[in-house]
Short mmCIF file of C-alpha atoms in Angstrom, two decimals:
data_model
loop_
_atom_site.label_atom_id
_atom_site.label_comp_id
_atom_site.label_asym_id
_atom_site.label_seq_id
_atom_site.Cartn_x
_atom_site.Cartn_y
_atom_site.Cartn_z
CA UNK A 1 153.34 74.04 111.63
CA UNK A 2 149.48 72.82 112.08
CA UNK A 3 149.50 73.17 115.88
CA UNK A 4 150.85 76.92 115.79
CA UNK A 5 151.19 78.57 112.46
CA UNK A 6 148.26 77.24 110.24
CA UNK A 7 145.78 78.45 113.02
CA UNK A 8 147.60 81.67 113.27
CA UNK A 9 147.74 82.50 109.24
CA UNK A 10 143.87 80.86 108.99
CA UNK A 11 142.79 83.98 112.18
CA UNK A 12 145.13 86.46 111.41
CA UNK A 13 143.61 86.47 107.31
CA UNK A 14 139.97 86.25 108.83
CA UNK A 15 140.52 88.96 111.25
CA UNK A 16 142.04 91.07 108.33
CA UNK A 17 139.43 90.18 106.14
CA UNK A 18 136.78 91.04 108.89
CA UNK A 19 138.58 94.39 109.51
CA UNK A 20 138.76 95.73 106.24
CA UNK A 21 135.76 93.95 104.33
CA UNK A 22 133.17 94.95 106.49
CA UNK A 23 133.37 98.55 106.02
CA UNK A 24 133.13 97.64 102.27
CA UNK A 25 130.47 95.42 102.76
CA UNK A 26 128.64 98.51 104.60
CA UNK A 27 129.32 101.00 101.97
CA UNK A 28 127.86 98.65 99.51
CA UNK A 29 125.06 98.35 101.50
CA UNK A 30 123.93 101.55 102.15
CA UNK A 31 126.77 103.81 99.91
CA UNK A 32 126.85 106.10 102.86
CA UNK A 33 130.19 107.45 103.90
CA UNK A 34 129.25 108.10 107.65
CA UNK A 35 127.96 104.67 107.93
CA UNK A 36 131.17 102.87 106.88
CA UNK A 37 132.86 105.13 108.68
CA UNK A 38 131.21 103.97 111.71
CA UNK A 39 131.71 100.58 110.84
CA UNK A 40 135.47 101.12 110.81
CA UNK A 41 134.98 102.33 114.38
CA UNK A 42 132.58 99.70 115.29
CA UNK A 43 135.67 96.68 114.53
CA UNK A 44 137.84 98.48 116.08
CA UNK A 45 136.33 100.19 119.40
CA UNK A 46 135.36 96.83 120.83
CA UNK A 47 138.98 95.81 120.36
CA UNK A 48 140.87 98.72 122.55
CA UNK A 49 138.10 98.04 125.01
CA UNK A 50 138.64 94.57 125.78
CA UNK A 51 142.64 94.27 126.26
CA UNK A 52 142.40 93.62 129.99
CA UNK A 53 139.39 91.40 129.56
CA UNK A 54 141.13 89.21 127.05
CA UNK A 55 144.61 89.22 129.26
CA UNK A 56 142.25 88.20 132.12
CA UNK A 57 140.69 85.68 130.09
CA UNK A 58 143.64 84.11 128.61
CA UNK A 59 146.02 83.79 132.29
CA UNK A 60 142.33 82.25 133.51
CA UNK A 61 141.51 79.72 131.25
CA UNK A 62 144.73 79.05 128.65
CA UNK A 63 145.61 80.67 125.38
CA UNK A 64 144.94 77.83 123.75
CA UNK A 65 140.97 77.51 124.92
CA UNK A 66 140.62 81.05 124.65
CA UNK A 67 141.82 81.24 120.83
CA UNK A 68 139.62 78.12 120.13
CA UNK A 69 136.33 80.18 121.37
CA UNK A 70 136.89 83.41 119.78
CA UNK A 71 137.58 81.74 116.39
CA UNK A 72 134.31 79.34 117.03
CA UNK A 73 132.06 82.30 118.07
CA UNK A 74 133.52 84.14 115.06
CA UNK A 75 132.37 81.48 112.88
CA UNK A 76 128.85 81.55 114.16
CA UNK A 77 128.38 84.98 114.16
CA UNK A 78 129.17 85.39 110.83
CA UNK A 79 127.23 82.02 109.61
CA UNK A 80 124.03 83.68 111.94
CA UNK A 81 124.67 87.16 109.90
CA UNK A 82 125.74 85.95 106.60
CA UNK A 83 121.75 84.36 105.54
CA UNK A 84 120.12 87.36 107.38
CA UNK A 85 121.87 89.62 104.84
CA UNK A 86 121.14 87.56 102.03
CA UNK A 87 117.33 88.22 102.58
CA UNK A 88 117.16 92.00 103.67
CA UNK A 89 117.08 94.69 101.57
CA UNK A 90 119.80 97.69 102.28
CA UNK A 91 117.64 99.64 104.84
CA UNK A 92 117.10 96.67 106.66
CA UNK A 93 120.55 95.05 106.67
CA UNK A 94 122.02 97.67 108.59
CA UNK A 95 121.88 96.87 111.89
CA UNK A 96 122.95 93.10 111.21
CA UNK A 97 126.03 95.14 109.60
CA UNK A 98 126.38 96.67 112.36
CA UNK A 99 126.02 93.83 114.92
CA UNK A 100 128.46 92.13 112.35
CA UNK A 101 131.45 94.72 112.87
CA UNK A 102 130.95 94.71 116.44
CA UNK A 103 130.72 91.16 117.58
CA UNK A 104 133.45 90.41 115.15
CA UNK A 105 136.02 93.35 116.20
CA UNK A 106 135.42 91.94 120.21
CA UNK A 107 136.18 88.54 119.19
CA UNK A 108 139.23 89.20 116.87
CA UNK A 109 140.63 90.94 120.09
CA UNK A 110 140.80 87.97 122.32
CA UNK A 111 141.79 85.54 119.27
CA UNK A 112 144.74 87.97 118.79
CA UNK A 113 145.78 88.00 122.52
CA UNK A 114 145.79 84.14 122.49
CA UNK A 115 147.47 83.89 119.56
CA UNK A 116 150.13 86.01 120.64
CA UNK A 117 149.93 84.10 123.93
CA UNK A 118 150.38 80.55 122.43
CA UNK A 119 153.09 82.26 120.18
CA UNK A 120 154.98 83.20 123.44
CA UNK A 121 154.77 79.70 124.53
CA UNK A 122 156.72 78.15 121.84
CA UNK A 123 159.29 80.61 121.97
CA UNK A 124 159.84 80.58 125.30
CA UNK A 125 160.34 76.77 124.88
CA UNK A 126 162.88 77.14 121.49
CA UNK A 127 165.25 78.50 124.34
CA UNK A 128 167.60 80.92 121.71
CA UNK A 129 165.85 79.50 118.54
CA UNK A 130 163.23 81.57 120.15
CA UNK A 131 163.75 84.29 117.03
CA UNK A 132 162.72 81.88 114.47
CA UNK A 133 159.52 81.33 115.97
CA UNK A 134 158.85 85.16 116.58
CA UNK A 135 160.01 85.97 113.17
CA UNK A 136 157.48 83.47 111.44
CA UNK A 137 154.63 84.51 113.47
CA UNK A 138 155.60 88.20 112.41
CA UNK A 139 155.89 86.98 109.16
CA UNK A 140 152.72 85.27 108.75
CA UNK A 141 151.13 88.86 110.53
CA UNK A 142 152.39 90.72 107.80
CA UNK A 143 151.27 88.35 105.09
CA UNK A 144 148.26 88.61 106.05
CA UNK A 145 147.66 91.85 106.89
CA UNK A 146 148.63 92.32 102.77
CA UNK A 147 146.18 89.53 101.62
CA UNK A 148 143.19 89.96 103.80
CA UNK A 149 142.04 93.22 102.21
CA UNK A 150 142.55 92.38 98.75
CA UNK A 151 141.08 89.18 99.09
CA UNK A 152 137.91 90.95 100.83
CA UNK A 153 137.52 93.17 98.58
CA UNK A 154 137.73 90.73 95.57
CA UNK A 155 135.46 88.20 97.00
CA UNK A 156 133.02 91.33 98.19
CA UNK A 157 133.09 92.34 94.46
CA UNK A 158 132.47 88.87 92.66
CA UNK A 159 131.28 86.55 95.05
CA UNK A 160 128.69 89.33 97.19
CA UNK A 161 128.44 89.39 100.68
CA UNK A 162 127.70 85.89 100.88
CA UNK A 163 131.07 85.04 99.62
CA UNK A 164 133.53 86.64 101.67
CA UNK A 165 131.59 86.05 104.73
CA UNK A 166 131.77 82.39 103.90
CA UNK A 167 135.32 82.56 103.49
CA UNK A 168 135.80 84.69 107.29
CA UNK A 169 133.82 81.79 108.54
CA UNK A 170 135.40 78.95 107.06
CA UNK A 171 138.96 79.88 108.11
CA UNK A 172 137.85 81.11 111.57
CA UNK A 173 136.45 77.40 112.00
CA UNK A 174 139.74 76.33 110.69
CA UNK A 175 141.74 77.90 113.12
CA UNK A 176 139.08 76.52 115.65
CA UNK A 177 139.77 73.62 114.37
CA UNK A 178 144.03 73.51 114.14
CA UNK A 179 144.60 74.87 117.48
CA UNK A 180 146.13 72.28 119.90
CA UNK A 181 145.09 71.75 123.13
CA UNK A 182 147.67 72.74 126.23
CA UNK A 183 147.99 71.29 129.56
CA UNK A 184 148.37 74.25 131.93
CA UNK A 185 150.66 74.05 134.98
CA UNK A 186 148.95 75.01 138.17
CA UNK A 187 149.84 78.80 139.09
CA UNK A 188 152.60 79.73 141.68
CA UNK A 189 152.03 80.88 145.08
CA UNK A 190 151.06 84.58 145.59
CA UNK A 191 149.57 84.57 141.54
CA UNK A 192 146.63 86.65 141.85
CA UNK A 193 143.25 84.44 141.11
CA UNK A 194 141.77 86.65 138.54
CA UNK A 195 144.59 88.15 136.81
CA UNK A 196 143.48 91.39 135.07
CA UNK A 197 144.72 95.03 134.31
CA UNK A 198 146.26 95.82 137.27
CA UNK A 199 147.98 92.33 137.55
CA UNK A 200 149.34 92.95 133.67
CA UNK A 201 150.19 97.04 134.92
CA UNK A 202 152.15 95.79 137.84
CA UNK A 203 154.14 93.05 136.46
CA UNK A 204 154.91 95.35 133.68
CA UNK A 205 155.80 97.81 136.30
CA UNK A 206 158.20 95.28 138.39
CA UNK A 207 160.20 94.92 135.38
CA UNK A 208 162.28 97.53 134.20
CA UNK A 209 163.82 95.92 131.09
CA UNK A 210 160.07 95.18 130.31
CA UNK A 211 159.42 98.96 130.74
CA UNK A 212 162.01 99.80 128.43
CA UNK A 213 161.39 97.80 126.00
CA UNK A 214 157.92 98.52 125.53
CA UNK A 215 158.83 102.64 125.47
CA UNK A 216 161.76 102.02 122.64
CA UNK A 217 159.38 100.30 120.53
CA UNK A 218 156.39 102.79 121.73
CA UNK A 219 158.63 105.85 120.34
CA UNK A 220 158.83 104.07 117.27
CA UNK A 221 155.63 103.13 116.91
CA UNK A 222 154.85 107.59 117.22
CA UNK A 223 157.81 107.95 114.00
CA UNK A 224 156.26 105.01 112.12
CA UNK A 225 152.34 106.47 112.81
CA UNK A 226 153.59 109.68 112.08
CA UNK A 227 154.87 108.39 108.62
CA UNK A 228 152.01 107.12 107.84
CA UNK A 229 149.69 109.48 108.52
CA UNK A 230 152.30 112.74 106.63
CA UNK A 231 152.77 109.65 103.46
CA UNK A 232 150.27 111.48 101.45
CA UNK A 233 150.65 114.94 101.73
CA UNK A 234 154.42 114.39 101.25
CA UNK A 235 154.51 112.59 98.47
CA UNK A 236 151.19 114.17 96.93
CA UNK A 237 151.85 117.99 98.21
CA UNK A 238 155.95 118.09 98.23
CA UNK A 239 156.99 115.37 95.65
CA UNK A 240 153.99 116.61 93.29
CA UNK A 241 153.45 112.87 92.44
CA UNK A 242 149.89 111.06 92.25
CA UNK A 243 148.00 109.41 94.90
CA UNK A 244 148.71 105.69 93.07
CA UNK A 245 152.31 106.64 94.12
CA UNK A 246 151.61 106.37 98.32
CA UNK A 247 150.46 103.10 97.71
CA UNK A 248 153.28 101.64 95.83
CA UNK A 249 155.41 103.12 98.54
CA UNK A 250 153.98 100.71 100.89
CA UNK A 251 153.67 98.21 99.10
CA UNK A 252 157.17 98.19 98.42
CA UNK A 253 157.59 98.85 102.31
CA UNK A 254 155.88 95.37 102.41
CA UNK A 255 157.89 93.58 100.76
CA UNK A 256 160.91 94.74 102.30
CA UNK A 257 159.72 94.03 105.47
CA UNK A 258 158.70 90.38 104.21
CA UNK A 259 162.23 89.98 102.88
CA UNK A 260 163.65 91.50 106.62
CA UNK A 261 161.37 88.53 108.54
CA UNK A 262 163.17 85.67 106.19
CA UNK A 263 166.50 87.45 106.74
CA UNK A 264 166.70 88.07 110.45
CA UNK A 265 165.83 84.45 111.23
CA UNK A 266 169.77 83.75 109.48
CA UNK A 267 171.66 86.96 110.99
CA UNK A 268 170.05 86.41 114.57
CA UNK A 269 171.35 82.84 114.64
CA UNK A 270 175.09 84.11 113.39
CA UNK A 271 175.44 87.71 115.13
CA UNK A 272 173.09 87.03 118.20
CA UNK A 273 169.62 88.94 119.62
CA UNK A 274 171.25 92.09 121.29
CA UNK A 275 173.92 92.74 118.08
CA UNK A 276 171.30 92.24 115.82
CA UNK A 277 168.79 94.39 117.75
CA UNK A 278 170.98 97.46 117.79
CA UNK A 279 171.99 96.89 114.56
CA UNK A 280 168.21 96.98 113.37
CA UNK A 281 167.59 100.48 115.80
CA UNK A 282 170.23 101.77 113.92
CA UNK A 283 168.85 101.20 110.50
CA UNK A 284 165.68 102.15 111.39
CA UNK A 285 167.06 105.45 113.28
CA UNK A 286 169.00 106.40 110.09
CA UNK A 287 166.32 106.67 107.38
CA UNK A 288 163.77 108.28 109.70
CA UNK A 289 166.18 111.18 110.19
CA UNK A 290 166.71 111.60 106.51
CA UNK A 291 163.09 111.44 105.49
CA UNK A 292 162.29 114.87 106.28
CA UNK A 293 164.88 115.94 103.79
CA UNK A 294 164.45 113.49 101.02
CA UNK A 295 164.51 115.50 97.77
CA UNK A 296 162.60 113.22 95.17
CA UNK A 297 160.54 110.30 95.40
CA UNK A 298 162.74 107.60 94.89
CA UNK A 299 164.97 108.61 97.58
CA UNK A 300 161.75 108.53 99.94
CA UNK A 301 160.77 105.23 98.86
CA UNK A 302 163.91 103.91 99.35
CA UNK A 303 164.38 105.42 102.80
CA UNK A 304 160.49 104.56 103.97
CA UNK A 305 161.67 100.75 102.78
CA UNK A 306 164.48 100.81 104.59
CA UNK A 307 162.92 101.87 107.54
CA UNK A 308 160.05 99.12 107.53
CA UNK A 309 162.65 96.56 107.22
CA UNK A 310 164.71 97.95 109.86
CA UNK A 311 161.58 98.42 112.08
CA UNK A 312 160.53 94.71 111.67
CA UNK A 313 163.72 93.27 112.34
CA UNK A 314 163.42 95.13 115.48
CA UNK A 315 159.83 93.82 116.07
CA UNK A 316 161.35 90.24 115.76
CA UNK A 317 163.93 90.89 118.66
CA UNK A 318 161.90 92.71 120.86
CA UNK A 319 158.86 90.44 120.60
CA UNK A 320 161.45 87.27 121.43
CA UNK A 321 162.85 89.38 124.44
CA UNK A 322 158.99 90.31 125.62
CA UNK A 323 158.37 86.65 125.39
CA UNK A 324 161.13 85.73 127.99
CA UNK A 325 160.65 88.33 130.37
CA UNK A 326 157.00 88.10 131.06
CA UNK A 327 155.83 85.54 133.64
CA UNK A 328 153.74 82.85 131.91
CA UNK A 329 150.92 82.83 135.18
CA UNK A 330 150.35 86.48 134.47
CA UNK A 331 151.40 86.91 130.46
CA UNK A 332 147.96 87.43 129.24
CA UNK A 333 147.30 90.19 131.36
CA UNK A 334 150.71 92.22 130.77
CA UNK A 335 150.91 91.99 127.40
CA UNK A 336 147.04 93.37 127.00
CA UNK A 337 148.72 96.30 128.76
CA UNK A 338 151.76 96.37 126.58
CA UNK A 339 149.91 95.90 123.29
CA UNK A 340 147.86 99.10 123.99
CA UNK A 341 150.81 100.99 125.19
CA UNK A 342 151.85 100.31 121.53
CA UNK A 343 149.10 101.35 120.14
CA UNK A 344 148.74 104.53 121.26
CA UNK A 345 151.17 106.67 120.19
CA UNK A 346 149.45 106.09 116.43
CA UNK A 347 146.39 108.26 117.61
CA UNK A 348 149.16 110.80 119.04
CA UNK A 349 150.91 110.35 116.02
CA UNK A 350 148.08 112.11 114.10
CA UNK A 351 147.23 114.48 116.50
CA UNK A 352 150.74 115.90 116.84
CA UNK A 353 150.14 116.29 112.91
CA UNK A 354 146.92 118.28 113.04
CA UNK A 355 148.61 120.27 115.07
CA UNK A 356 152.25 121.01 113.57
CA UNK A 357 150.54 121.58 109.87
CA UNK A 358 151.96 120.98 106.53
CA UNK A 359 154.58 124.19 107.05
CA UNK A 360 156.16 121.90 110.67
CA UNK A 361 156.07 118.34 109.14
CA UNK A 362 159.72 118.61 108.68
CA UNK A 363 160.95 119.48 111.99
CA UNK A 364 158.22 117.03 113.53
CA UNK A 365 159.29 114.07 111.68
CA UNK A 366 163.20 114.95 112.73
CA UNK A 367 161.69 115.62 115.99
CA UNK A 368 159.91 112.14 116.43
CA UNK A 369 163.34 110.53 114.89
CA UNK A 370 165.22 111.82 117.46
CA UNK A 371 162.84 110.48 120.41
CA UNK A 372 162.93 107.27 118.52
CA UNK A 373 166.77 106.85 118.30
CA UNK A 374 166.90 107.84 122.48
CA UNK A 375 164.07 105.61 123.09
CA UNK A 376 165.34 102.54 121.06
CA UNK A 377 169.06 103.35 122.65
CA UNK A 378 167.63 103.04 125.86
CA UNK A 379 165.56 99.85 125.38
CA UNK A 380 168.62 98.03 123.81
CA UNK A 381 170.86 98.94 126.53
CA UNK A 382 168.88 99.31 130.08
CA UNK A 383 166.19 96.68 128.83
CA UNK A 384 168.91 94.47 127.35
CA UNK A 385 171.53 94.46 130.23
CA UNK A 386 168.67 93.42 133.02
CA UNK A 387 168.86 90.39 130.95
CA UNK A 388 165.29 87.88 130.62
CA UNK A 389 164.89 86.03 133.54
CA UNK A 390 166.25 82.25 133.27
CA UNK A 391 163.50 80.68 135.41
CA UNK A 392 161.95 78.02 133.40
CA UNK A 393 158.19 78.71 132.86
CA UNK A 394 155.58 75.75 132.14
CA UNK A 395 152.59 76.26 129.57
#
């Protein structure tokens, strides 16, 4: 609990914080659109950017060391920023803004690599109570991913700038703080001595239940992205309901995904990983094939709920499978290059959107189900039957 999941909840709430508040924070500032826009892409630029740097760093030097920096230098870039703030006026205080998103979005990319590093670790050495850990982790994710904003914002709105970058600070010197120190075992013959990119791309490519694995969840990744992005004009456009309305539909996808992560823990360790896992594709296949034809909004909600839950209960297995197939020497590296193979099909997600128009959304949502159902059928089976690999790996 303090070595593994208080540091993870204290970085994963300061990184959501960071993420979300600091647009606010520049649309306070200088209650320019553009600007905060920028500052969106400012947090997050730096972090699709770094992946193989952060793999490399974290096979080099240990999760654990790596997590403990990122969360330090965190801390004292925000403590630098917050007092410099505090004494410009709004034309001046835009490039520390600025700096601020930046410098914060790089760091929160190798903290999150780590993390998901030392995560890895103690799954890998639950054995098959490997779940439980992955599900908590996922758990705490989630959790914070819902109270970071809010909090932000609240803070941003009573407390000023000042206050919620105190509050970033203080928990990313927590998690500084909470993380344990690991004893890393010397690396095995033939590991490269700088592992990097094209270590992570060929490992990934020497393992084919690896490969599938990361295409069944990267098709549904594309449906989930493409539900998000075609939430609004569905519900506002088709379902003639408010905007209010999108929200509580994922909020309500939330919580059923926070109920899924206390669930799975109990069904994995009764029905086992694989029945589990197709179990969960097949829940999540279901509703995202019956979206496109849902007829009022209660029947959408229902379905979008059911197909967050379904969809995290499929994170859980598939994360606790990706943690036993990836060599330890070379694990920072290869899952940088999973991570953004994950990532983008939510860019091609809206694209595809932009392109189809209102009048195709249907048949692009059923189309996107279908590649989801072949790509999860595929990962479950192929990526399944080749089995993790039952060498014992040292942290």
């Amino acid at each position: 609990m303090r070595g593994v999941y208080l540091p993870r909840l204290a970085d994963a709430t300061a990184s959501s914080m960071a993420t979300y508040g600091i647009p606010l924070l520049v649309l306070g500032t200088t209650n320019s659109a553009s600007l905060t826009g920028v500052a969106f892409v400012l947090a997050w630029a730096p972090r699709l950017c770094m992946f193989g740097l952060a793999g490399m760093a974290v096979d080099r030097y240990g999760p654990a060391r790596v997590f403990r920096l990122a969360a330090a230098g965190r801390a004292l870039v925000v403590a630098g920023v917050a007092p410099a703030l505090a004494m410009m006026d709004e034309d001046a205080a835009l490039g520390p803004v600025m700096f601020l998103a930046a410098g914060v979005g790089c760091l929160t990319q190798f903290s999150f690599i780590a993390a998901e590093s030392v995560g890895a670790v103690v799954s890998r050495d639950a054995g098959d109570m490997g779940h439980r850990v992955q599900s908590v982790l996922l758990g705490i994710d989630q959790t914070a991913a819902l109270v970071g904003p809010a909090a932000g914002g609240f803070l941003l709105q009573w407390k000023g700038s000042s206050g919620m970058l105190a509050v970033i600070g203080g928990l990313s010197a927590l998690a500084c703080v909470l993380v344990p120190r690991m004893r890393r075992a010397p690396a095995p013959a033939g590991t490269p001595a700088a592992p990097g990119w094209r270590a992570g791309w060929t490992t990934l490519r020497s393992l084919p239940a690896l490969m599938w694995l990361v295409a069944g969840l990267a098709f549904s990744n594309l449906a989930l992205g493409l539900l998000e992005a075609a939430t609004p004009v569905i519900v506002v456009q088709d379902l003639g309901r408010s905007s209010a309305s999108v929200g509580v539909i994922w909020s309500c996808a939330a919580v059923a995904s926070l109920l899924a992560v206390v669930l799975c823990r109990v069904v994995i360790d009764r029905w086992g990983l694989k029945r589990v896992g197709r179990f969960a594709a097949v829940v999540t296949s279901v509703p995202c094939l019956l979206i496109a034809y849902a007829g009022s909004y209660r029947t959408y909600l229902l379905l979008v709920a059911v197909f967050m839950a379904g969809d995290t209960v499929l994170a859980v297995v598939l994360r606790t499978l990706r943690s036993r197939l990836i060599p330890v020497e070379v694990f920072g590296s290869t899952l940088s290059v999973s991570v953004l193979l994950l990532l983008l099909p939510y860019p091609l997600a809206g694209l595809l959107m932009a392109a189809a128009g209102p009048a195709a959304m249907d048949t692009l949502i059923t189309v996107c189900a279908v590649l989801q159902s072949l790509g999860l059928l595929f990962a479950l089976t192929q990526g399944v039957r080749s089995g993790p690999r039952r060498g014992r790996h040292r942290a």
